[in-house]
MMTF fields as JSON, N, C-alpha, C and O atoms, coordinates in Angstrom:
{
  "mmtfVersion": "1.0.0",
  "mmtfProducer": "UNKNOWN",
  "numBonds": 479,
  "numAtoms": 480,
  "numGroups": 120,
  "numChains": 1,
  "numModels": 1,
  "chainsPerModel": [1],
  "groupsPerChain": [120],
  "chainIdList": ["A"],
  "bondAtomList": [4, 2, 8, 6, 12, 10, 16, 14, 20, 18, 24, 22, 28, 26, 32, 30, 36, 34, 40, 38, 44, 42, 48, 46, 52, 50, 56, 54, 60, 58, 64, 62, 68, 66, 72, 70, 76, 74, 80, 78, 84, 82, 88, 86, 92, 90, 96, 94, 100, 98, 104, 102, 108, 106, 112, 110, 116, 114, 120, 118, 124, 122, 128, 126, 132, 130, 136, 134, 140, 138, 144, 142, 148, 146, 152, 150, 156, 154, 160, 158, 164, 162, 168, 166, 172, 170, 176, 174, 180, 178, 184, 182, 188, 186, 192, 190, 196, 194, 200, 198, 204, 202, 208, 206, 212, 210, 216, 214, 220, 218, 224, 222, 228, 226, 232, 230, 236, 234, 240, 238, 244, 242, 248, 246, 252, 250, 256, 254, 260, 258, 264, 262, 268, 266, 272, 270, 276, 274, 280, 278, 284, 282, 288, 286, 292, 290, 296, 294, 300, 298, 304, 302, 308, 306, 312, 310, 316, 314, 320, 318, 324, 322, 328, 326, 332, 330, 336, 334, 340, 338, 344, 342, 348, 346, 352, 350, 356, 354, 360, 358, 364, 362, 368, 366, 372, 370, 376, 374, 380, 378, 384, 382, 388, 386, 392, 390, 396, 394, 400, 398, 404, 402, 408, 406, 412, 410, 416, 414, 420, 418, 424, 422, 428, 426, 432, 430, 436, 434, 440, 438, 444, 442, 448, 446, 452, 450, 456, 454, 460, 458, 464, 462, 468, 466, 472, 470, 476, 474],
  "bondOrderList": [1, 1, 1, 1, 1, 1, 1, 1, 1, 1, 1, 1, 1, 1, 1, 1, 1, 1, 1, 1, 1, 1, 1, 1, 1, 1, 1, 1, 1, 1, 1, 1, 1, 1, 1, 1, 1, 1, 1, 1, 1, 1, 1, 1, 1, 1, 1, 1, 1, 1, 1, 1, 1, 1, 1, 1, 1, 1, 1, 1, 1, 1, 1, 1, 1, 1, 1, 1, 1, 1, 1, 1, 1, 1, 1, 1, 1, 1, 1, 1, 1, 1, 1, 1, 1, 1, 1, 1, 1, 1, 1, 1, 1, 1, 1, 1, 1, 1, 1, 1, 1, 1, 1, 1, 1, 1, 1, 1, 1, 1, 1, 1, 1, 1, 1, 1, 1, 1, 1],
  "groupList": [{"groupName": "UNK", "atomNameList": ["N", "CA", "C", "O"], "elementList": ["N", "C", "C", "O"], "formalChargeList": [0, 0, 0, 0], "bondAtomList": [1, 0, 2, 1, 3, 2], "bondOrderList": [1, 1, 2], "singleLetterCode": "X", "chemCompType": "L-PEPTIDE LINKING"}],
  "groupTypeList": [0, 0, 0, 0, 0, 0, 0, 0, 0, 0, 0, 0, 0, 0, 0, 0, 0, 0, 0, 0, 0, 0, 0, 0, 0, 0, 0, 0, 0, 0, 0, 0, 0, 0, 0, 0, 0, 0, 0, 0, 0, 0, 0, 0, 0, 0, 0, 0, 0, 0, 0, 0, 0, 0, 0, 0, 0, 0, 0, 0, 0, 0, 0, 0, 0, 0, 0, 0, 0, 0, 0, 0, 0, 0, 0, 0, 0, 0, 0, 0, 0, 0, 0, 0, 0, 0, 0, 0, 0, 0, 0, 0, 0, 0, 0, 0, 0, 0, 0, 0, 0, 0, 0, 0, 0, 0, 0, 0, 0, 0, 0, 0, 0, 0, 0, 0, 0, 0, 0, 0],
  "groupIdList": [1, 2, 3, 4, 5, 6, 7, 8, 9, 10, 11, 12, 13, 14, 15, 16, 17, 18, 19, 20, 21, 22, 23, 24, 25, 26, 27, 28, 29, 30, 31, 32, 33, 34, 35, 36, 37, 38, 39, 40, 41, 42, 43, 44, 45, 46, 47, 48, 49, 50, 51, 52, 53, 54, 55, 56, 57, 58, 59, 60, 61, 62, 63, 64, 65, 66, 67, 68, 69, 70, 71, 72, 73, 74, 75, 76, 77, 78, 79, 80, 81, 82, 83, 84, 85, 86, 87, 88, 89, 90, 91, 92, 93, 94, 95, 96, 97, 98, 99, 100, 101, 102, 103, 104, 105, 106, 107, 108, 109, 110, 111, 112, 113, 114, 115, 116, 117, 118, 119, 120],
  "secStructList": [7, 2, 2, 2, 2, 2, 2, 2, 4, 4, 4, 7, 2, 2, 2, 2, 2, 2, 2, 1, 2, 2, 2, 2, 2, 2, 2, 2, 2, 1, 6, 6, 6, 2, 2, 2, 2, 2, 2, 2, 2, 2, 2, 2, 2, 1, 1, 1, 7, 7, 1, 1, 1, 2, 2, 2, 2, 2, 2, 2, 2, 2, 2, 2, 2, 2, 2, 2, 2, 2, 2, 2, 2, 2, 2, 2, 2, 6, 2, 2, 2, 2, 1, 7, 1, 7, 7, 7, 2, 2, 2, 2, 2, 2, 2, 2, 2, 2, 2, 2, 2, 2, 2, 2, 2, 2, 2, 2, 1, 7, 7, 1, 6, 2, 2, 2, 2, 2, 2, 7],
  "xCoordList": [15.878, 14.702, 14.791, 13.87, 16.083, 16.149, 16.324, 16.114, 16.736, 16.341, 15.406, 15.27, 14.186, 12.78, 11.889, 10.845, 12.215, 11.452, 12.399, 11.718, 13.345, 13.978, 13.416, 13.55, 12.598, 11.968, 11.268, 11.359, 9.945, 8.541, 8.552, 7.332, 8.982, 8.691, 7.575, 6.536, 8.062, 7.376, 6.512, 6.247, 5.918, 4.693, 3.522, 2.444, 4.006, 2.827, 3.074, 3.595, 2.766, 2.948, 1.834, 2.161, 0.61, -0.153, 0.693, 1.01, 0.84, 1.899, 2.991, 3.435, 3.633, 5.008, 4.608, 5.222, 3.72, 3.653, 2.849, 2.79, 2.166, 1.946, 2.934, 2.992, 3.83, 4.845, 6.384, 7.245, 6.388, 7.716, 7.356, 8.243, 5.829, 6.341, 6.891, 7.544, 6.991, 7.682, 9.289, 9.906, 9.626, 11.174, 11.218, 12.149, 10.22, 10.067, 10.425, 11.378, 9.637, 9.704, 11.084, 11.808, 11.41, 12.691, 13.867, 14.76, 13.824, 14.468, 14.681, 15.847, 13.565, 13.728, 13.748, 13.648, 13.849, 14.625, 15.672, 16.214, 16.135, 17.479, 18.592, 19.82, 17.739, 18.114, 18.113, 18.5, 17.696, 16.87, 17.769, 17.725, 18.493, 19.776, 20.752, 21.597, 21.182, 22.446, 22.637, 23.457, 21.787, 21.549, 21.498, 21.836, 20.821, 21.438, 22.644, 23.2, 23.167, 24.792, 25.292, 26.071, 25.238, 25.944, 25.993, 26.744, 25.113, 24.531, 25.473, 25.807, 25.618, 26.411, 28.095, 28.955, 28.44, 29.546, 29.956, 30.442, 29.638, 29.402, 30.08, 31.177, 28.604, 28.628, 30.115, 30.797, 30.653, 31.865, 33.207, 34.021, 33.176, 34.282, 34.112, 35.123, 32.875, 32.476, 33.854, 34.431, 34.069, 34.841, 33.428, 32.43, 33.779, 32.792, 31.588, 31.357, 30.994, 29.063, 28.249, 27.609, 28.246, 26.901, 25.828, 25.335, 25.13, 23.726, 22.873, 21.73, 23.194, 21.446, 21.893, 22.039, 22.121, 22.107, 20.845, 20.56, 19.616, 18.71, 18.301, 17.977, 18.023, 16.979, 16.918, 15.949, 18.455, 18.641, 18.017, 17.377, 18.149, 17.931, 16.498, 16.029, 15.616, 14.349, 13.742, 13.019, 13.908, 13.8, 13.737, 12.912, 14.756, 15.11, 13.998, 13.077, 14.054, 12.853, 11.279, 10.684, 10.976, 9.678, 9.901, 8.76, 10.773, 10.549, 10.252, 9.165, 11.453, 11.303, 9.78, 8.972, 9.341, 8.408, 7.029, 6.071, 7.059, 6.114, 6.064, 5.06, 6.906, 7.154, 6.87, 6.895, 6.692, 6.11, 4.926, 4.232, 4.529, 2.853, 1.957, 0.756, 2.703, 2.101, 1.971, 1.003, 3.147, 3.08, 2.373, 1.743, 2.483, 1.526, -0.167, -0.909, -0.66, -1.905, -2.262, -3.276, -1.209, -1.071, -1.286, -1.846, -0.678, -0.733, -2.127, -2.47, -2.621, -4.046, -5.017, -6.091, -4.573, -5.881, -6.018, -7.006, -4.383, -4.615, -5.105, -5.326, -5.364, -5.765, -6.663, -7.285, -7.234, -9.009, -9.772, -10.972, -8.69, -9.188, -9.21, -10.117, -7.848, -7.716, -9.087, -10.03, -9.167, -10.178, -11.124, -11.897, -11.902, -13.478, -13.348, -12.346, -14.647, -15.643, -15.789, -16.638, -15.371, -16.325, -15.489, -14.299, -16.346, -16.096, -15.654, -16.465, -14.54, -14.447, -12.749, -12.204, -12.329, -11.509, -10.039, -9.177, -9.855, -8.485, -8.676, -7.693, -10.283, -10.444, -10.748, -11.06, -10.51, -11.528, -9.449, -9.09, -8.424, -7.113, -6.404, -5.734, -6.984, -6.39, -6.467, -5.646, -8.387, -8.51, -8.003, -7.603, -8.072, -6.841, -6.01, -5.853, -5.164, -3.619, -3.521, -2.652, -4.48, -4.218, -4.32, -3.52, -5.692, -5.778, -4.613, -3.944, -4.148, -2.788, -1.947, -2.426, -1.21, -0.715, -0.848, -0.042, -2.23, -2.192, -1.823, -1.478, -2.115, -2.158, -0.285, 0.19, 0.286, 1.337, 2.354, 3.17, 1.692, 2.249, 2.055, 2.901, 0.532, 0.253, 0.867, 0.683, 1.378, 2.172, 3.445, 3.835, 4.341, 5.422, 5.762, 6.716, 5.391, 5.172, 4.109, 3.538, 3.795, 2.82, 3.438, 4.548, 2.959, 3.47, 3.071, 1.967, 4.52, 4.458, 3.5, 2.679, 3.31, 2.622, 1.06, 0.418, 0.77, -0.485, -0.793, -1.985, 0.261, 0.007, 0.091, -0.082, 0.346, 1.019, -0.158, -0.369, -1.077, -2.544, -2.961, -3.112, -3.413, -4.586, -4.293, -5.075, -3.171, -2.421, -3.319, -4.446, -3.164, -3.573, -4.707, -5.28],
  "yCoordList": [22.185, 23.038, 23.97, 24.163, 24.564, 25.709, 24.841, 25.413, 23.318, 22.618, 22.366, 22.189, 22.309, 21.986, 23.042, 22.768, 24.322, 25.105, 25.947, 26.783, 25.757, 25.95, 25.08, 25.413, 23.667, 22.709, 23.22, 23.593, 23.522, 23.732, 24.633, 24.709, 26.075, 27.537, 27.65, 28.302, 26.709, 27.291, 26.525, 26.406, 25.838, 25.571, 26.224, 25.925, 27.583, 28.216, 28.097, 27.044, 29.054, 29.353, 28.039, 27.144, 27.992, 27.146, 25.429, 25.028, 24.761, 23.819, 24.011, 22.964, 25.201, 25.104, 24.919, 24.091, 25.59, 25.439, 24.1, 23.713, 23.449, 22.018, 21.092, 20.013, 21.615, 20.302, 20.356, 19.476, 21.44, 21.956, 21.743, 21.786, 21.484, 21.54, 20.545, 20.891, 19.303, 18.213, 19.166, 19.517, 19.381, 19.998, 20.955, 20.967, 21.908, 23.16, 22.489, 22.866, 21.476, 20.885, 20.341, 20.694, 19.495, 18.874, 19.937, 19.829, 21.036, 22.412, 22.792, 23.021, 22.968, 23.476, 22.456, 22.959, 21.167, 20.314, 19.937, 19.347, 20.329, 20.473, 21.801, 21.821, 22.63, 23.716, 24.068, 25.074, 23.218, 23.585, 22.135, 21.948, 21.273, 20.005, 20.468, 20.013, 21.953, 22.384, 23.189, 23.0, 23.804, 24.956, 24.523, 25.035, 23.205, 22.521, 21.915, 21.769, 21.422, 20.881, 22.053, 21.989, 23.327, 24.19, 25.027, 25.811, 24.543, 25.361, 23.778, 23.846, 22.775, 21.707, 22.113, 21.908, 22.758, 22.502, 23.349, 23.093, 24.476, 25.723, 25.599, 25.884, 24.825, 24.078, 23.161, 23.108, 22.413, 21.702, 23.036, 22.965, 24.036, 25.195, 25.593, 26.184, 25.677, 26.767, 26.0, 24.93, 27.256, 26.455, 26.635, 27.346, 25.832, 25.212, 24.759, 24.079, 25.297, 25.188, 26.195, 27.08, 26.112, 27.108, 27.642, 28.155, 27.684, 28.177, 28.483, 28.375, 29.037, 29.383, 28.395, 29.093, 26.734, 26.179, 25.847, 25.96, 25.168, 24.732, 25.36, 25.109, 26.719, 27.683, 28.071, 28.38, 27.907, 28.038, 27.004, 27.243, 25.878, 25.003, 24.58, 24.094, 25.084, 24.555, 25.802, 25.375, 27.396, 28.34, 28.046, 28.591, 27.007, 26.382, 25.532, 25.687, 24.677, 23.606, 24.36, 24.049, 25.348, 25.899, 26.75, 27.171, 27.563, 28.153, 27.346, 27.313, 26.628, 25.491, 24.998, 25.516, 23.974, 23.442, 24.174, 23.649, 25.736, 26.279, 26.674, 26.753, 26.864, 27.492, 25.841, 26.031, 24.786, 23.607, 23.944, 24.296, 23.886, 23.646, 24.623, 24.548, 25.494, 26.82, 25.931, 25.728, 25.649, 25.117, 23.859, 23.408, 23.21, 22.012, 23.006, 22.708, 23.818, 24.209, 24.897, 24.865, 25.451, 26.378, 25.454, 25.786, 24.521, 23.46, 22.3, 21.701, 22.364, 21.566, 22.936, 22.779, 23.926, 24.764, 25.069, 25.451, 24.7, 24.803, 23.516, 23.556, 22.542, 21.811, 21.665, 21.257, 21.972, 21.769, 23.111, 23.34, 23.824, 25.362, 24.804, 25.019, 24.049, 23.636, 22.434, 22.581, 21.477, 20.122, 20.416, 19.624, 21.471, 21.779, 21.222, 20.639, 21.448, 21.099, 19.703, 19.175, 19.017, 17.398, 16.368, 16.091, 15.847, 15.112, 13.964, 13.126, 13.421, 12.244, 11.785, 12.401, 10.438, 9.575, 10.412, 10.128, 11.518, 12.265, 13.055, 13.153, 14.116, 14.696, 14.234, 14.902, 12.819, 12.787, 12.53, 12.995, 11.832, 11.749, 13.256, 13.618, 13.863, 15.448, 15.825, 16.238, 15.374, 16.096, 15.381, 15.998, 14.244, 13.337, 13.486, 13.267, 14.135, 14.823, 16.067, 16.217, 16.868, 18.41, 18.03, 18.361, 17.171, 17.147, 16.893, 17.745, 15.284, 14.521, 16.066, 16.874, 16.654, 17.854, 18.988, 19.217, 19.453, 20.245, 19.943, 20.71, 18.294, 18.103, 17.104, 16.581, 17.178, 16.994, 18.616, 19.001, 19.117, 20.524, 21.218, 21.957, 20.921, 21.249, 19.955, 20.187, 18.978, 17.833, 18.438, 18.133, 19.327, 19.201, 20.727, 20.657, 21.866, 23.179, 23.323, 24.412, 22.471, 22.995, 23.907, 24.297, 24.355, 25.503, 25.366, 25.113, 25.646, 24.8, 25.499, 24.814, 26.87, 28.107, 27.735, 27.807, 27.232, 26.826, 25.787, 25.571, 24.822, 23.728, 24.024, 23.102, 25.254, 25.656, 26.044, 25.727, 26.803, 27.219, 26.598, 26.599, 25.802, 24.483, 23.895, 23.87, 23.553, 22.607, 24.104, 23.746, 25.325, 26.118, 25.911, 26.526],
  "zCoordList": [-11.421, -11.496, -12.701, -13.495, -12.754, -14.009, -15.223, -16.292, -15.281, -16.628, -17.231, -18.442, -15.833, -15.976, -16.345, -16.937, -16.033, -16.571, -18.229, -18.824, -18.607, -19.753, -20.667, -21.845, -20.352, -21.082, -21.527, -22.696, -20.515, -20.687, -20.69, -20.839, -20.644, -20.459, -21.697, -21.587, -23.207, -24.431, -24.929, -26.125, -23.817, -23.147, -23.139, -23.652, -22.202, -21.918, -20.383, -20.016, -19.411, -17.633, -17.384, -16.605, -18.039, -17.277, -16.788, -15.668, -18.138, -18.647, -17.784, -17.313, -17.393, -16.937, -15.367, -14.695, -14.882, -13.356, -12.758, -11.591, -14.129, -13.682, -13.797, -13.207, -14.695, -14.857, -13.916, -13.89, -13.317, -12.923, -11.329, -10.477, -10.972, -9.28, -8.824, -7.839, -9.046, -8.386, -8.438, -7.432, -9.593, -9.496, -8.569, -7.764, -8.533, -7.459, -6.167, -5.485, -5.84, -4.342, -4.149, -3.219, -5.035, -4.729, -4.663, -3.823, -5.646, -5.246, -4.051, -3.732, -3.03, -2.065, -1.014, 0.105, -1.024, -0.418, -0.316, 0.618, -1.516, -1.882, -1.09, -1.008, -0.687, -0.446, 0.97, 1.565, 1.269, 2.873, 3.62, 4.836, 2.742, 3.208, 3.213, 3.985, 2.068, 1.472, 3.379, 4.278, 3.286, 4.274, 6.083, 7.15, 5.565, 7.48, 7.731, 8.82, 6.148, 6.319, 6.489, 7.439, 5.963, 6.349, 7.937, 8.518, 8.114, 9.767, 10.872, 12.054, 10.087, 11.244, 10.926, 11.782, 9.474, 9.432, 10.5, 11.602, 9.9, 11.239, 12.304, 12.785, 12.662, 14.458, 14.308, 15.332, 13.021, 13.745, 14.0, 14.92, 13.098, 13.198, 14.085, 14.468, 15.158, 16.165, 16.93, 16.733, 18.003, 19.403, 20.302, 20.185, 21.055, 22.042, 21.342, 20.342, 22.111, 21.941, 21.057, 21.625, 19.879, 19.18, 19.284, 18.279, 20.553, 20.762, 20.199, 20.644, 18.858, 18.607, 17.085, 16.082, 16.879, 16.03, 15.473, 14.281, 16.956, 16.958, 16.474, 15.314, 17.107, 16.358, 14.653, 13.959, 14.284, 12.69, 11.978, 10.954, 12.432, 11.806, 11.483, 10.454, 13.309, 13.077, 12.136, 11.236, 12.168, 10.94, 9.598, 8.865, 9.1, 7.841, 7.791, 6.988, 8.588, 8.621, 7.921, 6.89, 8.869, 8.928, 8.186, 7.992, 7.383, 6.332, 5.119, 4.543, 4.753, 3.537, 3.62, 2.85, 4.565, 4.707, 4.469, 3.9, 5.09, 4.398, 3.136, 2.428, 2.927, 1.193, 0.617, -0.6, 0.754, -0.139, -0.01, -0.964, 1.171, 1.414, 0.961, 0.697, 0.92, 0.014, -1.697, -2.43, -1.793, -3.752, -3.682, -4.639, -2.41, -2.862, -2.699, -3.635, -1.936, -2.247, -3.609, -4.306, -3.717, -4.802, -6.65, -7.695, -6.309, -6.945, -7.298, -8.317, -6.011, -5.986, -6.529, -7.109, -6.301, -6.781, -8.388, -9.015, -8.948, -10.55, -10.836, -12.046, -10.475, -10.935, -10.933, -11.913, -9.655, -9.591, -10.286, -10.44, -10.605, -11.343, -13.264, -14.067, -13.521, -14.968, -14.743, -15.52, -13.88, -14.204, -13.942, -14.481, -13.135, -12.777, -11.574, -11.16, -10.841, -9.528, -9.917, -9.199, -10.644, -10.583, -9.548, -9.703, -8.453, -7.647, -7.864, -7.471, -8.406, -8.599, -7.613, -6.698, -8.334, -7.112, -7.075, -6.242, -8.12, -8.149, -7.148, -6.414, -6.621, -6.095, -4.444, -3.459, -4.637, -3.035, -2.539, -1.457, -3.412, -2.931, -2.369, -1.403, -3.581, -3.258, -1.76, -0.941, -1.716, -0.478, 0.885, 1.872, 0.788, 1.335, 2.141, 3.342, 0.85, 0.693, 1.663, 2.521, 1.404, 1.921, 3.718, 4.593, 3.861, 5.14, 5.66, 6.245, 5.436, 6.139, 5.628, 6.424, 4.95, 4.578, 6.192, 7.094, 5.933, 6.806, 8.578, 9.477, 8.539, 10.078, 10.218, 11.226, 8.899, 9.589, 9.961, 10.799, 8.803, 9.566, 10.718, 11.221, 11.331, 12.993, 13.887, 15.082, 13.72, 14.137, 14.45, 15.577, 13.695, 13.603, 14.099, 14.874, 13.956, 14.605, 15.664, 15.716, 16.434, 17.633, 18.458, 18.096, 19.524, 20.403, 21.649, 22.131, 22.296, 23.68, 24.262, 24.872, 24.27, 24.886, 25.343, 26.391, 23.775, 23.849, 24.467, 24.683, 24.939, 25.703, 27.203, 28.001, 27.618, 28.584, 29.212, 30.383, 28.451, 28.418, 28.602, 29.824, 28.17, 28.271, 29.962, 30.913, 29.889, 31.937, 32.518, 32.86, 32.672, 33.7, 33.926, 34.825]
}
């Protein structure tokens, strides 16, 4: 990531934040693997049972994961901000994208609570 923006920095920010998010993302995938191997090694030093592993881990999950989905929106909006309003086949994928985007993120964080609601 810090090679990718040492490239393009003299670019110009616009240039650098279009060309650097794939690295951004893989950054924090990178970071968010470093960070659950470390939460198992953990768990193998623990004696016994670790209890609140799950919870670290699914935290990591849902932090990382939001911090993409933020840069992937963040990302679709410079573009449709640098290319204009014109409706064409880049724009109908985008929108595509965000949907499947947004509904695998309500897929994967739902809440039992609210399901709990609904049975009453």
């Amino acid at each position: 990531f810090f090679l990718c923006v040492m490239i393009f920095s003299k670019q110009g920010a616009s240039v650098l934040l279009l060309l650097t998010f794939e690295c951004f993302t893989l950054f924090l995938d990178t970071i968010q693997t470093i960070i659950k191997y470390t939460i198992h090694l953990t768990d193998l030093a623990w004696d016994g049972q670790w209890e609140k592993r799950g919870v670290y881990i699914y935290y990591t999950e849902f932090f990382t994961d939001s911090l993409i989905l933020i840069a992937t929106l963040g990302h679709y909006l410079q573009i449709l901000v640098l290319y204009g309003i014109s409706f064409n086949l880049i724009d109908g994928v985008i929108f595509l994208q965000m949907r499947l985007v947004f509904s695998n993120f309500c897929l994967l964080y739902t809440s039992d609570a609210a399901d709990d609601l609904l049975c009453v």
